[in-house]
Structure formats: C-alpha cells, structure tokens
XYZ file of C-alpha atoms in Angstrom:
717
model
C 178.031 -161.244 -42.945
C 176.507 -164.406 -45.002
C 179.519 -165.755 -46.974
C 179.159 -166.610 -50.777
C 181.617 -166.950 -53.549
C 181.558 -166.707 -57.112
C 183.022 -169.074 -59.622
C 184.331 -166.352 -61.500
C 184.396 -162.474 -60.662
C 184.928 -161.998 -64.429
C 181.670 -163.619 -65.435
C 178.775 -161.874 -67.273
C 180.890 -158.544 -65.846
C 179.907 -156.349 -69.412
C 176.712 -157.910 -70.075
C 174.920 -158.463 -66.976
C 172.716 -161.212 -66.959
C 171.638 -164.134 -65.081
C 171.616 -167.956 -66.325
C 168.784 -168.628 -63.969
C 164.959 -169.040 -64.369
C 162.887 -166.502 -66.017
C 166.431 -164.782 -68.037
C 164.454 -163.692 -71.585
C 167.376 -162.911 -73.804
C 166.004 -159.255 -74.893
C 168.778 -158.658 -77.432
C 166.181 -160.511 -80.189
C 163.391 -159.064 -82.341
C 161.100 -162.141 -82.070
C 158.005 -161.759 -83.865
C 155.851 -163.760 -81.220
C 156.764 -161.762 -78.522
C 155.775 -158.761 -80.873
C 152.292 -160.148 -82.006
C 151.686 -161.311 -78.074
C 152.308 -157.405 -77.204
C 150.582 -156.013 -79.996
C 146.708 -155.892 -78.287
C 148.333 -154.330 -75.059
C 150.025 -151.781 -77.306
C 146.117 -150.949 -79.314
C 144.889 -150.526 -75.618
C 147.493 -147.560 -74.536
C 146.372 -145.865 -77.669
C 143.788 -144.934 -75.455
C 144.499 -140.629 -74.885
C 144.385 -141.197 -71.207
C 147.328 -143.568 -70.988
C 149.563 -141.655 -73.988
C 149.136 -138.121 -72.359
C 151.768 -139.530 -69.864
C 154.010 -139.530 -73.415
C 154.344 -135.761 -74.477
C 156.327 -136.673 -77.683
C 153.588 -139.620 -78.833
C 150.812 -137.956 -77.465
C 151.117 -134.850 -80.245
C 152.022 -137.812 -82.563
C 148.660 -139.612 -81.790
C 146.948 -135.748 -81.656
C 148.655 -135.422 -85.499
C 147.585 -138.564 -86.562
C 143.708 -138.185 -85.511
C 144.051 -134.824 -87.475
C 145.727 -136.188 -90.445
C 143.095 -139.128 -90.508
C 140.121 -135.795 -90.704
C 142.083 -134.262 -93.614
C 142.342 -137.698 -95.340
C 138.591 -138.048 -95.385
C 137.736 -134.887 -96.650
C 140.559 -134.905 -99.154
C 141.404 -138.717 -100.213
C 144.275 -139.487 -101.659
C 146.911 -142.352 -102.150
C 149.706 -140.033 -100.418
C 147.103 -139.036 -97.807
C 145.661 -142.409 -96.653
C 149.532 -143.701 -97.213
C 150.618 -141.720 -95.155
C 147.725 -141.583 -92.087
C 148.524 -145.024 -92.101
C 152.200 -144.461 -90.999
C 151.665 -141.708 -88.664
C 149.583 -144.459 -86.575
C 151.667 -146.845 -87.255
C 154.162 -144.657 -85.700
C 152.254 -144.463 -82.391
C 151.640 -148.197 -82.459
C 155.535 -148.535 -82.772
C 156.159 -146.566 -79.737
C 153.580 -148.479 -77.624
C 155.047 -151.789 -79.109
C 158.268 -150.852 -77.300
C 156.142 -150.078 -74.009
C 154.379 -153.055 -73.953
C 157.205 -155.656 -75.086
C 159.113 -154.846 -71.818
C 156.406 -154.979 -69.913
C 154.975 -157.996 -71.109
C 158.235 -160.325 -70.587
C 157.774 -160.432 -66.856
C 153.508 -161.212 -67.086
C 154.170 -164.579 -67.500
C 156.215 -164.688 -64.051
C 153.888 -162.419 -62.705
C 150.826 -164.950 -63.398
C 152.953 -167.826 -61.606
C 153.727 -165.630 -58.227
C 149.952 -164.165 -58.204
C 148.575 -167.974 -58.432
C 151.213 -168.818 -55.785
C 149.766 -166.102 -53.446
C 145.814 -166.759 -53.964
C 145.973 -170.602 -53.158
C 148.284 -170.407 -49.800
C 146.504 -170.611 -46.478
C 148.049 -169.901 -43.479
C 147.390 -171.338 -39.955
C 147.195 -168.464 -37.550
C 147.727 -168.703 -33.839
C 145.813 -166.714 -31.831
C 147.074 -165.943 -27.784
C 150.718 -167.032 -28.476
C 152.591 -163.995 -27.663
C 150.950 -163.962 -24.419
C 152.238 -167.110 -23.501
C 148.718 -169.396 -23.679
C 149.243 -171.966 -26.612
C 145.724 -170.513 -27.948
C 143.978 -172.187 -31.312
C 144.784 -172.354 -35.151
C 142.402 -171.350 -37.375
C 143.275 -171.461 -41.024
C 143.115 -168.343 -43.121
C 143.710 -167.180 -46.506
C 147.505 -165.431 -47.342
C 146.199 -162.335 -48.358
C 143.793 -161.711 -45.536
C 147.074 -161.775 -42.752
C 148.197 -158.658 -41.009
C 151.138 -157.204 -39.125
C 152.266 -159.124 -36.201
C 149.827 -162.094 -36.754
C 151.572 -165.611 -35.828
C 151.472 -168.255 -38.077
C 152.547 -171.819 -37.579
C 154.142 -173.742 -40.711
C 155.412 -177.053 -40.721
C 157.315 -179.316 -43.351
C 155.707 -179.448 -47.142
C 153.928 -176.255 -46.178
C 154.268 -172.895 -48.388
C 155.084 -169.808 -45.780
C 152.011 -168.027 -46.177
C 153.517 -164.540 -45.649
C 156.949 -162.421 -44.996
C 157.939 -162.194 -41.569
C 160.528 -163.597 -38.983
C 161.102 -166.848 -37.531
C 160.357 -166.543 -33.645
C 160.163 -170.184 -32.093
C 162.122 -173.306 -33.987
C 164.361 -173.971 -37.078
C 163.718 -175.716 -40.411
C 165.274 -176.194 -43.646
C 163.323 -174.195 -46.278
C 163.319 -174.546 -50.360
C 163.536 -170.774 -51.671
C 163.533 -171.934 -55.161
C 159.877 -170.280 -56.267
C 161.914 -166.816 -55.470
C 165.574 -166.980 -56.253
C 165.681 -170.272 -58.722
C 168.191 -171.683 -56.327
C 167.506 -175.001 -55.943
C 170.123 -175.649 -52.610
C 167.909 -175.656 -49.239
C 168.684 -172.829 -46.917
C 168.277 -172.569 -43.235
C 166.246 -170.426 -41.426
C 165.823 -170.288 -37.296
C 164.892 -167.737 -34.300
C 167.421 -165.262 -33.322
C 170.547 -164.071 -35.219
C 170.353 -162.907 -38.802
C 168.737 -165.698 -40.805
C 165.273 -165.513 -39.103
C 164.047 -163.648 -42.180
C 161.174 -165.721 -44.361
C 159.613 -164.757 -47.806
C 156.108 -165.572 -48.143
C 155.495 -167.780 -51.229
C 158.649 -170.403 -50.339
C 158.182 -174.123 -48.677
C 159.445 -175.509 -45.414
C 161.056 -178.556 -46.429
C 161.442 -180.595 -42.802
C 160.695 -179.440 -38.766
C 158.907 -176.728 -38.206
C 158.459 -172.480 -37.377
C 156.539 -170.057 -35.803
C 156.739 -167.113 -37.906
C 155.741 -163.076 -36.721
C 154.105 -161.806 -40.197
C 156.092 -158.488 -40.852
C 154.320 -157.509 -43.926
C 151.482 -155.020 -44.128
C 148.289 -156.103 -46.967
C 149.592 -155.371 -50.296
C 153.410 -154.813 -49.466
C 154.739 -158.430 -49.661
C 157.937 -159.710 -51.271
C 155.517 -161.236 -54.001
C 153.125 -158.305 -54.058
C 156.273 -156.180 -54.727
C 158.086 -158.661 -57.245
C 154.989 -158.529 -59.692
C 154.805 -154.973 -59.333
C 158.445 -154.936 -60.244
C 158.155 -157.358 -63.392
C 154.961 -156.277 -64.676
C 156.031 -152.882 -65.300
C 153.153 -151.599 -63.578
C 152.647 -148.238 -62.243
C 156.100 -147.652 -62.731
C 157.387 -144.371 -61.392
C 159.474 -142.197 -63.439
C 163.003 -141.750 -61.683
C 164.441 -138.306 -61.683
C 166.676 -138.016 -64.543
C 164.101 -139.505 -67.212
C 161.520 -137.003 -66.096
C 163.942 -134.296 -66.756
C 164.521 -135.804 -70.173
C 160.628 -136.140 -71.161
C 160.657 -132.023 -69.945
C 163.429 -131.600 -72.430
C 161.255 -133.633 -75.192
C 158.482 -131.889 -74.176
C 159.930 -128.876 -74.537
C 161.648 -129.956 -78.071
C 157.853 -130.684 -79.337
C 156.802 -127.351 -78.524
C 159.196 -125.710 -79.850
C 159.104 -127.449 -83.236
C 155.234 -126.988 -83.058
C 155.688 -123.584 -83.207
C 158.434 -123.520 -86.164
C 156.279 -125.822 -88.146
C 153.039 -123.996 -87.662
C 154.574 -120.984 -89.058
C 155.116 -122.774 -92.637
C 151.827 -122.615 -93.977
C 151.647 -118.815 -93.759
C 155.283 -118.391 -95.147
C 153.961 -120.648 -97.856
C 150.447 -118.842 -99.064
C 152.722 -115.275 -98.273
C 155.252 -116.953 -100.942
C 152.855 -118.391 -103.248
C 150.946 -114.903 -103.590
C 154.456 -113.511 -104.574
C 154.530 -116.405 -106.982
C 151.199 -116.788 -108.523
C 152.828 -118.993 -111.629
C 154.143 -121.283 -109.184
C 151.724 -124.644 -109.793
C 149.830 -125.916 -107.088
C 152.033 -129.134 -105.745
C 152.891 -130.118 -102.547
C 154.190 -126.895 -101.279
C 151.626 -126.516 -98.280
C 148.888 -124.836 -100.090
C 146.978 -127.846 -101.366
C 143.601 -128.132 -99.402
C 143.862 -130.983 -96.441
C 147.502 -132.168 -98.348
C 148.787 -129.372 -96.713
C 147.886 -130.159 -93.066
C 149.279 -133.816 -93.549
C 152.329 -132.305 -94.807
C 152.988 -130.076 -91.881
C 152.174 -133.511 -89.538
C 154.962 -135.243 -91.293
C 157.256 -132.679 -90.670
C 156.183 -132.219 -87.375
C 156.123 -136.133 -86.338
C 159.515 -136.658 -88.059
C 161.425 -133.410 -86.672
C 160.456 -133.856 -82.983
C 162.393 -136.271 -81.007
C 159.764 -139.340 -81.402
C 162.082 -142.427 -81.552
C 163.810 -141.662 -78.107
C 159.844 -140.786 -76.755
C 158.826 -143.889 -77.692
C 161.866 -145.755 -76.532
C 161.982 -143.987 -73.046
C 159.452 -146.112 -70.875
C 160.904 -149.373 -72.639
C 164.588 -148.420 -71.669
C 163.382 -147.772 -67.944
C 161.781 -151.110 -67.701
C 164.782 -153.114 -69.332
C 166.465 -151.636 -66.899
C 164.625 -152.822 -64.032
C 164.199 -156.205 -66.077
C 168.228 -156.861 -66.142
C 167.939 -156.940 -62.246
C 164.918 -159.661 -61.983
C 167.801 -161.503 -64.509
C 170.220 -161.166 -61.909
C 167.701 -162.445 -59.223
C 168.115 -158.442 -57.675
C 164.774 -156.970 -56.133
C 164.425 -152.850 -56.555
C 162.266 -151.280 -54.544
C 161.986 -148.279 -56.990
C 163.817 -146.862 -60.672
C 165.336 -144.335 -58.358
C 167.609 -146.583 -56.933
C 168.711 -148.414 -60.260
C 169.649 -144.611 -61.614
C 171.962 -143.746 -58.578
C 173.402 -147.158 -59.156
C 174.877 -145.821 -61.963
C 175.872 -142.726 -60.696
C 177.721 -144.367 -57.625
C 180.856 -142.578 -56.758
C 181.434 -144.547 -53.581
C 181.489 -148.642 -53.467
C 181.183 -150.183 -49.384
C 182.582 -153.670 -49.808
C 182.045 -156.303 -47.081
C 185.732 -158.221 -46.973
C 184.497 -161.523 -45.978
C 182.848 -163.367 -48.930
C 182.788 -160.204 -51.065
C 186.221 -159.540 -51.579
C 187.852 -162.976 -50.153
C 186.799 -166.418 -50.368
C 185.608 -166.007 -46.565
C 186.895 -169.446 -44.763
C 190.233 -168.937 -43.724
C 192.982 -171.793 -43.993
C 195.687 -172.802 -41.866
C 199.010 -171.839 -44.797
C 201.852 -172.302 -41.536
C 202.940 -172.857 -38.414
C 205.610 -170.694 -37.000
C 207.139 -171.830 -33.526
C 208.605 -169.596 -31.003
C 212.530 -170.230 -29.802
C 213.325 -173.496 -28.340
C 209.887 -175.377 -29.750
C 209.852 -177.564 -32.790
C 207.653 -177.426 -35.191
C 206.560 -181.069 -34.505
C 205.284 -179.774 -31.010
C 203.464 -176.865 -32.338
C 201.829 -178.828 -34.929
C 200.401 -181.817 -32.450
C 199.477 -178.915 -29.933
C 197.299 -177.140 -32.696
C 195.437 -180.128 -34.145
C 194.979 -181.557 -30.585
C 193.431 -177.916 -29.730
C 191.586 -177.799 -32.838
C 190.131 -181.847 -33.049
C 186.669 -180.372 -31.475
C 186.676 -176.991 -33.529
C 183.722 -177.497 -36.719
C 184.754 -174.536 -37.907
C 186.333 -173.906 -41.357
C 189.126 -172.626 -40.007
C 190.015 -175.338 -37.555
C 189.338 -178.224 -39.742
C 191.927 -176.592 -42.067
C 194.271 -176.588 -39.111
C 193.244 -180.346 -38.293
C 194.293 -181.236 -41.814
C 197.315 -178.871 -42.464
C 199.074 -180.568 -39.209
C 198.185 -184.160 -40.882
C 199.492 -183.596 -44.581
C 202.368 -181.312 -44.041
C 204.177 -182.711 -40.659
C 202.755 -186.684 -40.342
C 200.678 -186.856 -37.645
C 198.029 -189.208 -37.769
C 194.279 -188.573 -37.845
C 192.492 -188.526 -34.570
C 188.610 -187.457 -33.186
C 187.586 -185.975 -29.832
C 186.981 -189.456 -28.828
C 189.508 -190.779 -28.869
C 190.608 -188.624 -26.131
C 189.443 -189.634 -23.232
C 188.202 -187.711 -20.263
C 189.000 -184.895 -22.223
C 187.003 -181.895 -21.138
C 186.274 -179.369 -24.369
C 186.867 -175.557 -24.376
C 184.534 -173.800 -26.573
C 185.255 -170.658 -28.177
C 183.493 -167.819 -26.994
C 183.301 -163.881 -28.199
C 184.226 -163.586 -24.291
C 187.143 -165.633 -24.325
C 188.255 -165.562 -27.910
C 190.380 -168.590 -27.860
C 188.857 -172.670 -27.661
C 190.984 -175.604 -26.863
C 191.486 -178.414 -24.622
C 191.648 -180.031 -20.993
C 193.080 -183.375 -20.929
C 192.777 -185.902 -18.094
C 196.927 -185.702 -17.262
C 196.742 -181.959 -16.298
C 197.955 -180.911 -19.670
C 195.981 -177.763 -21.297
C 196.023 -176.255 -24.654
C 194.652 -172.934 -25.706
C 194.668 -171.423 -29.417
C 192.932 -168.368 -30.319
C 193.283 -164.546 -30.431
C 196.943 -163.332 -29.623
C 196.048 -161.067 -26.512
C 193.763 -163.645 -25.208
C 196.131 -166.290 -25.063
C 198.733 -164.337 -24.237
C 196.748 -163.060 -21.281
C 195.728 -166.454 -20.619
C 199.463 -167.893 -20.011
C 200.322 -164.715 -17.555
C 197.219 -165.770 -15.506
C 198.615 -169.548 -15.512
C 201.655 -168.112 -13.893
C 203.952 -168.456 -17.446
C 205.670 -165.616 -19.362
C 205.168 -164.098 -22.792
C 208.676 -163.181 -24.789
C 208.370 -160.337 -27.499
C 209.210 -162.705 -30.250
C 205.439 -163.403 -30.007
C 204.794 -160.029 -30.775
C 207.161 -159.732 -33.536
C 205.737 -163.095 -34.903
C 202.040 -161.829 -34.483
C 202.639 -158.063 -36.140
C 204.926 -159.606 -39.006
C 201.440 -162.088 -40.031
C 199.127 -158.996 -39.657
C 201.306 -157.015 -41.393
C 201.006 -160.077 -44.411
C 197.449 -160.005 -44.562
C 197.546 -162.986 -42.427
C 195.135 -163.694 -39.220
C 197.511 -165.048 -35.947
C 195.973 -167.538 -33.771
C 198.212 -168.425 -31.081
C 198.626 -171.853 -29.338
C 199.582 -171.719 -25.638
C 199.630 -174.841 -22.904
C 200.277 -175.577 -19.502
C 202.121 -178.979 -18.733
C 203.048 -179.845 -15.416
C 202.345 -176.670 -13.942
C 203.989 -174.913 -16.493
C 202.279 -172.585 -18.624
C 204.022 -171.010 -21.967
C 203.194 -169.836 -25.877
C 204.557 -172.404 -28.355
C 203.506 -170.443 -31.282
C 201.391 -168.858 -34.057
C 199.240 -170.566 -36.705
C 198.690 -168.537 -39.410
C 195.135 -168.101 -41.131
C 195.501 -166.716 -44.550
C 192.140 -165.063 -46.124
C 192.245 -165.511 -49.715
C 191.365 -162.956 -52.117
C 188.937 -164.079 -55.058
C 190.437 -164.410 -58.360
C 189.841 -161.230 -60.554
C 189.010 -159.268 -57.653
C 191.895 -157.015 -58.061
C 190.846 -156.411 -62.332
C 187.328 -155.585 -61.240
C 188.262 -152.711 -58.717
C 190.787 -151.419 -61.346
C 187.668 -151.416 -64.153
C 185.433 -149.687 -61.154
C 188.284 -147.235 -60.830
C 188.344 -146.118 -64.434
C 184.543 -145.324 -64.145
C 185.349 -142.929 -60.967
C 184.156 -145.448 -58.480
C 186.307 -145.329 -55.695
C 185.874 -148.933 -53.464
C 186.389 -148.986 -49.626
C 187.052 -152.473 -48.142
C 184.827 -152.732 -44.724
C 186.222 -155.448 -41.936
C 186.809 -156.400 -39.018
C 190.253 -157.568 -38.625
C 192.787 -155.073 -37.226
C 194.614 -152.122 -39.353
C 197.508 -154.255 -40.056
C 195.350 -157.702 -41.645
C 192.858 -154.599 -42.671
C 196.316 -152.964 -45.105
C 197.420 -156.210 -46.311
C 194.283 -157.348 -47.939
C 193.126 -153.749 -49.344
C 196.434 -153.555 -50.681
C 196.688 -157.495 -52.036
C 192.586 -156.950 -53.619
C 193.408 -153.072 -54.983
C 190.739 -151.640 -53.322
C 191.708 -147.496 -52.790
C 190.862 -147.455 -49.387
C 189.548 -149.719 -45.776
C 187.861 -149.032 -42.698
C 189.352 -151.729 -40.331
C 187.511 -152.873 -36.625
C 184.380 -151.401 -38.170
C 181.351 -151.311 -35.851
C 178.013 -150.041 -37.269
C 178.398 -146.674 -36.117
C 181.531 -146.431 -38.174
C 179.809 -147.078 -41.483
C 177.220 -144.940 -40.752
C 179.647 -142.139 -40.068
C 181.177 -143.136 -43.553
C 178.973 -143.140 -45.727
C 177.490 -139.668 -44.018
C 181.127 -138.323 -44.745
C 181.314 -138.870 -48.450
C 177.686 -138.012 -49.043
C 178.695 -134.749 -47.419
C 181.431 -134.508 -50.208
C 178.761 -134.752 -52.990
C 179.239 -138.464 -53.499
C 176.475 -141.404 -53.800
C 177.678 -144.173 -51.831
C 176.320 -147.912 -52.576
C 176.904 -151.050 -49.758
C 175.788 -154.367 -49.171
C 174.347 -155.478 -45.618
C 172.735 -158.443 -43.989
C 172.035 -157.544 -40.004
C 169.916 -156.114 -37.648
C 173.094 -154.340 -37.239
C 173.345 -152.810 -40.488
C 169.968 -151.178 -41.025
C 171.162 -147.771 -40.435
C 173.921 -147.613 -42.585
C 171.732 -149.389 -45.847
C 168.995 -147.061 -44.876
C 171.679 -143.899 -45.278
C 173.546 -145.458 -48.893
C 171.927 -144.421 -51.661
C 172.000 -147.274 -52.784
C 171.610 -150.197 -49.756
C 171.236 -154.256 -50.977
C 169.945 -156.061 -48.790
C 170.910 -159.934 -48.423
C 167.910 -162.046 -48.542
C 169.094 -164.316 -46.113
C 169.228 -161.397 -44.164
C 166.977 -159.964 -41.162
C 163.298 -158.026 -42.156
C 164.603 -155.189 -40.883
C 167.833 -155.136 -43.057
C 165.458 -155.524 -46.142
C 163.571 -152.663 -44.797
C 165.777 -150.380 -44.987
C 167.323 -151.099 -48.088
C 166.160 -149.924 -51.757
C 167.417 -152.968 -53.081
C 167.326 -157.130 -52.247
C 169.578 -159.195 -53.344
C 167.974 -162.718 -53.534
C 171.102 -164.872 -54.355
C 172.708 -163.132 -51.130
C 175.718 -162.526 -52.967
C 177.772 -159.430 -51.734
C 179.386 -159.288 -54.814
C 176.565 -158.754 -56.884
C 176.734 -154.925 -56.034
C 179.732 -154.528 -58.535
C 177.349 -155.883 -61.560
C 174.659 -153.649 -59.895
C 176.718 -150.732 -60.200
C 177.152 -151.803 -64.358
C 173.523 -152.463 -64.444
C 172.936 -148.899 -63.591
C 175.554 -147.440 -65.844
C 173.795 -149.246 -68.460
C 170.954 -147.970 -68.141
C 171.936 -144.199 -68.047
C 174.194 -144.835 -71.163
C 171.328 -146.687 -73.108
C 169.258 -143.833 -72.707
C 171.651 -141.519 -73.348
C 172.887 -143.196 -76.750
C 169.326 -143.593 -77.667
C 168.482 -139.872 -77.208
C 171.935 -138.947 -79.020
C 170.905 -140.969 -82.083
C 167.233 -139.981 -82.113
C 168.443 -136.196 -82.598
C 170.830 -136.840 -84.725
C 168.265 -138.763 -86.917
C 166.272 -135.186 -87.349
C 169.697 -133.921 -89.741
C 168.788 -136.512 -92.145
C 165.172 -136.262 -92.611
C 165.358 -132.367 -92.069
C 167.306 -132.810 -95.529
C 164.777 -134.892 -97.014
C 161.623 -133.226 -96.287
C 162.039 -129.452 -96.351
C 163.497 -129.476 -99.872
C 160.443 -131.347 -101.105
C 157.844 -129.061 -99.364
C 159.403 -125.760 -100.999
C 161.395 -126.692 -103.857
C 158.134 -125.478 -106.239
C 158.286 -122.207 -104.132
C 162.318 -122.130 -104.151
C 163.631 -124.089 -106.915
C 167.286 -123.423 -105.487
C 166.380 -125.375 -102.238
C 167.026 -128.200 -104.839
C 170.341 -128.190 -104.307
C 169.443 -129.594 -100.503
C 167.802 -132.866 -102.079
C 171.588 -134.778 -101.317
C 169.349 -137.562 -101.695
C 168.048 -137.026 -105.256
C 164.570 -138.543 -103.817
C 162.237 -138.858 -106.821
C 159.510 -136.468 -105.799
C 158.487 -134.400 -103.237
C 155.537 -136.529 -102.091
C 157.664 -139.757 -101.675
C 160.446 -138.139 -100.345
C 157.541 -136.753 -97.045
C 156.349 -140.573 -97.080
C 159.729 -142.085 -97.117
C 160.441 -139.812 -93.897
C 157.576 -140.921 -92.272
C 157.635 -144.852 -92.931
C 161.362 -144.992 -91.873
C 160.470 -142.354 -88.977
C 158.057 -145.201 -87.530
C 160.467 -148.665 -89.086
C 163.866 -147.354 -86.870
C 161.739 -147.677 -83.666
C 160.917 -151.275 -84.168
C 164.075 -151.503 -85.200
C 165.839 -150.520 -81.886
C 163.418 -152.041 -79.607
C 166.116 -155.070 -79.040
C 168.680 -152.436 -78.393
C 166.493 -150.916 -75.673
C 165.658 -154.212 -74.384
C 168.996 -155.365 -74.106
C 170.928 -152.530 -73.470
C 173.590 -150.929 -74.643
C 176.983 -152.918 -74.232
C 179.006 -151.113 -71.145
C 182.680 -151.313 -71.220
C 184.429 -149.597 -67.867
C 186.021 -146.185 -69.164
C 186.557 -143.150 -68.703
C 182.996 -140.249 -68.518
C 185.073 -138.745 -71.840
C 185.630 -141.278 -73.299
C 182.069 -142.879 -73.101
C 180.995 -139.173 -74.144
C 183.149 -139.822 -77.435
C 182.474 -143.262 -78.146
C 178.862 -142.963 -77.874
C 178.515 -139.722 -80.343
C 180.704 -141.303 -82.790
C 178.788 -144.473 -83.038
C 175.592 -142.844 -82.040
C 175.489 -139.450 -83.064
C 177.392 -140.107 -86.521
C 175.763 -143.155 -87.284
C 172.468 -141.468 -86.056
C 173.226 -138.793 -88.934
C 173.763 -141.604 -91.757
C 171.272 -143.850 -91.409
C 168.333 -142.454 -91.898
C 170.007 -141.249 -95.331
C 171.388 -144.816 -96.149
C 167.154 -145.670 -94.801
C 165.057 -142.958 -96.839
C 166.464 -143.510 -100.069
C 166.186 -147.703 -99.947
C 162.291 -146.530 -99.469
C 162.355 -143.523 -101.388
C 163.118 -146.226 -104.247
C 160.544 -148.603 -103.165
C 157.598 -146.451 -103.041
C 158.279 -143.967 -106.125
C 156.448 -146.786 -108.602
C 153.128 -146.714 -105.998
C 150.056 -144.649 -107.062
C 150.650 -140.576 -106.480
C 154.120 -140.600 -106.462
C-alpha cells in the first residue's frame, strides 16, 4: 500500500472541501454565476429535456396552458401569474445549470489538453523488434498500442509503463506540484494521459479504450453530462411523480365543485371562485404548482451533481453516482494500517539487550548492521544509537572490505560481514534465531518473552545476532514503533456514532495488530491479511446485508476492490486496481476513504432535508390559496385565512411568487450541502424534522405575507 500522511485527521471533517485547484465555494449565491448559467437554463426549457423531471414538466405544461388562457382573457393578475409560473420553471433549470456550469471551465481545459497531445507510437515493439516510430494524435490511440514518452513530453493516454523509469508531473490531474516516480513493474507502473514526463524515458502500453480514458471520465464527471440517476434518486422521482398525479386529480375536482356550489348559491358574486372564464384555469394551475413538491423537484438534480462535485474538489473521481450514494450507506469500513491509521514509517524507540549483553554492545551492533540500510527504519536505528548511546556517526565507506547483506523477502534479515570474521544480522525474530542456530549458537527462551512483549505492545521487534570468533549468539531486540496518526481515535469514534464498523487490515502478526487496533480505537482487525482474506471478509460482511468500503492500490487488491460496494483505488496504483474500483483518489491518500463516506452521507442528508422542507412548504401554501379561492362561496373559510392576506388575487399571486423565489434561495444550500455532524440516525432525523420540517412550515407564512404586503398595491390586486 502506498503510504501517505495528513497534517491533521480533523481537517475539514465536517465540510469536505479541498484547498486544491478548481475548488468553488458553492455556498455563495454569486449573481455572475447565475447570469452565466441563465442561457443553459433557457435551453433546458425544451420539453424533450424537461420531461425527465416529471414535476417540472407538469409546471411547464401548466405555464403553457396559463399563457394561452392569459392571451384569451388578459388581465394584470393573469399575466403576472403566468410570468412567475415561467420563472418557476426557469429557476428550476437554473439550479441544475449552475451545478453543471461549475465544472465546465475545468472540462474545457482537460478537453484541450487531450486534443492537442500527439503520441509517438511504436510498431513491432512487443515482438522484440525496435520497429518504426510514427506520430499520431492522442485520441486515435487504441488499447494495446505502445508509445514512447521522453522528458518534456505529455503522456498521450492511460497505460502501464513496460520499460524504463521516469519522474512525472501529475499536477494537471491531481493539482499537486510534487513530481512522482513511475516505473515498469510493481504498483507504480500506471500513468495517466495528460500528465508530463519530467525526466528520462519510458515506454507505455495503452490500456484505455477510445473515449474511456481518465480525462474523458473526468470531463463527463465535472460537466455533469449524461449523469445517470442513482437508485435513491430514481425512487424519490417516482414518489414525487406519484404525489404530482394525486394533486392533479385533486385539483381537477375543484372546478366542478365550484360550479356546483355557485349553482346552489346564485347570489354569490363572480370573483375568483373558479368560475370566471380564463382566470379559473390559471388559478387551478397556480394551486397545482404550489401544492406539488416543486422545490425538491427543481433541486433534486442539482443536489446529485453537487455531491459529485464535492468529490472532485477533494480530488476523488467517482465512476458513478451510485458509488457516492453507497458511500453514504456504508456499514463497514476496511482500512489499511500502514499510511492510513499509522504514519507508516516505523521508528526505533528502544534497544532491549539479553542477559549478559550491555546496552552499548547492542547499540553498536544495531548501528553497524544498519549503516547500509536506507529504509526509514534503518536510518532511525542509526540515529537512535548515535543520539541515545553517544556513538559517533559512521558511514558504510569507513568499513573497508565489508560485505553488506541486503534484506530479501526470503531471508527476512539484513546485515554486514566484516573483514575480521565478525558477522552481524538484524531482522525478523524467527529468521535471526534460525541463522544463529545454523551458525552453531543457541537461542535463549528470554528472547521469546521480549519479542512477545514488544508485539503485544503494538511494536515491531527486530532481533540482532552476531558471530564472533566462531561463536553465534543473540544480542537483543530493537523495538520499532509504528506511530498512530494524531486524531484517528476521534475519527473512529465519529464513525461509530454514524453506525459504521471499522476494520483495520494489516500484514502484522495478531499481537501487534491488536495493540495498534486498541490504540487507534478501531472496532476489529484482520492480521496477516492476504488478498484472499480481504475478499473473504468483504463477502462475509455483505452476506449479512452490509455495505462495505475499502481502499487499495495493487493488482492483488483488485478482486477485493471489485467486490466492495465502495472501492477506492489509489491513483499511484496499478491500472487493474483503478479499473476494479468505482472511485479513484488522485491524491493517493488512503485516509480519504473516511471523508468519502462523510460526503456520501452529506449527499443523502441534503436530499432528505430539502425533501422535508419542500413538502412542509405545501402546508403554508394551502392556507394561503384554498381560503382565498373559496371564501366567496363559503364565508366560513375566512377563519383559515390566518395570514389575513389582502385579497384572493394577492394571496394566490403571493404563493406563486414565493414558490419560485424559494427555489433560487435554496440553490446555495443544494450546492454546498447540509452540514453533516456524526450522530445516530434517530438524532439526524429529529434535527432535520426540527430545522427543515418546522422551518419549511414557518418560512412560507412569513414569506407569503411579506410578498402580499408589497403586491397589494399592484393593479388588479
């Protein structure tokens, strides 16, 4: 797993947003942003586009019908109502256009990068023949093509490095200025089209299909074009459509009711009791538009697009909206220990000598055996020995004729053979113990006690052994400590409040894994994990009806990433991992998974909160319109006119105006998202009902009354 650190685990935990490029403050209602999005909003008035949103399609049909009626029977009231009905449709389209427009500048830059890039394609390379080199446009590359890229050139397409090593600038994609190393083989072989080679030369095998490159997917994502609706969004659309149909039938029955009532009350004046030709139809359309859930119908698409945009701001590429929603419903979080929960670079914290060995002897042997060890652990041993035991700084060049023994996965130890026959080894306890026995020495039982004690405390034991004058012995143990990142326990406590179970995955032995898990505060751990173990764990969780999220970067992680409901692949990982996952983290920060879950939950909460607000709105609009419509027929309904609106005409027009304005007022909230604070589902529901349910009832009473006070002086009111 690629390691990464974060400055603070608490950073931006409640409002996921990035300080990187292309970040937009979606919470501000910028008039310039609205003005730029207006042409797109007008284009979306096309019924062939709008029919996908049943609620707003009905509003547009009503606006068309009202326009016809206003032409046949013109009046100030009729034309003002028609004007605001059309604005309601435009404002709904404006919300979606603003959400889509925020990514168009970035998409245009990415598209230009793709179109201007040329590729140096090689023929016959795989057969071992150098072949010839031809220059082709990047969009013409096909899967399996071989291209060569040298310093200063742009990588023309997604692929894997099959020869060479180079420093690559990925700032065009990730926003990070620090270059990264890409080389053939291993987990750092994947390269992304649009990035630039800074040094050396690499040969790349294209793995993308035409039109499916990383840049193509980013363009589609940031533009919001052809966005597939998520299952929850589809279900909510069906519910809104059903409510709309119910209200259509309910409103359709009012005209016969009014005609019947007037026939039985011939003395009633011919006002707005739905009997006046032309105006009666406009009043019914107004009632329908105000009672159906137009607010959430207008903002639903913008909420989904904004959720995806928040991921882009965090430098995460989601392959589908379904993955974002799944992140909000995750029950189990699988987190790699190294680089996610811990800092990843283990540091020497203590030397524990065996009986009969002094601290100075162990420190000297540990330092000598680590002089050529360039790993962070090896360097920390050298520094710890120097600073804590007064040993002078030494370099490998000082040891004349020394033979350095490098660490291998087979031997699991490293060290040095000095020219005087003095042999030193440090490494895994079992490996060094076997080496000492193989050299004719014995291993005291004390070693096992020390090793188990360090492991139980969450540390990593490295045993130091030596052979001097033909005598092999164990000197002691180096205690390496893997430091848990600051604030991780608090983050996991928050996950627990959200009902999410956290599982740490590590290759460490069970004792070490348990100690780290206890210190970090995770709910469970999987020690000595293999790719098969990860896959089996995910399947077990899913069989219990849970949704699982995990991160990975290697080819061996691909099966588990594909199986997980939310699989976040690291951008530095292999193409296989990125293809298997349904999200790619451009920063390659495994900790980002926690933030992705929070963004998913914020999306779901925002949608639920605005749905609650929209439906609650209808109650106040009911009290505004119904009494005004029938007060002439049924004077007793005047008791329901609790807002004491000026007239039936002003009451209806005020409700229509408020219905349109509230859409624009809620655009910032739909783009920014409702602030998410980790807590139980019941507490979140109570809070949303209190804020958005009660607020949705109170706000229209105030808003409609204020509008009525303004428009009562207009002609015809």
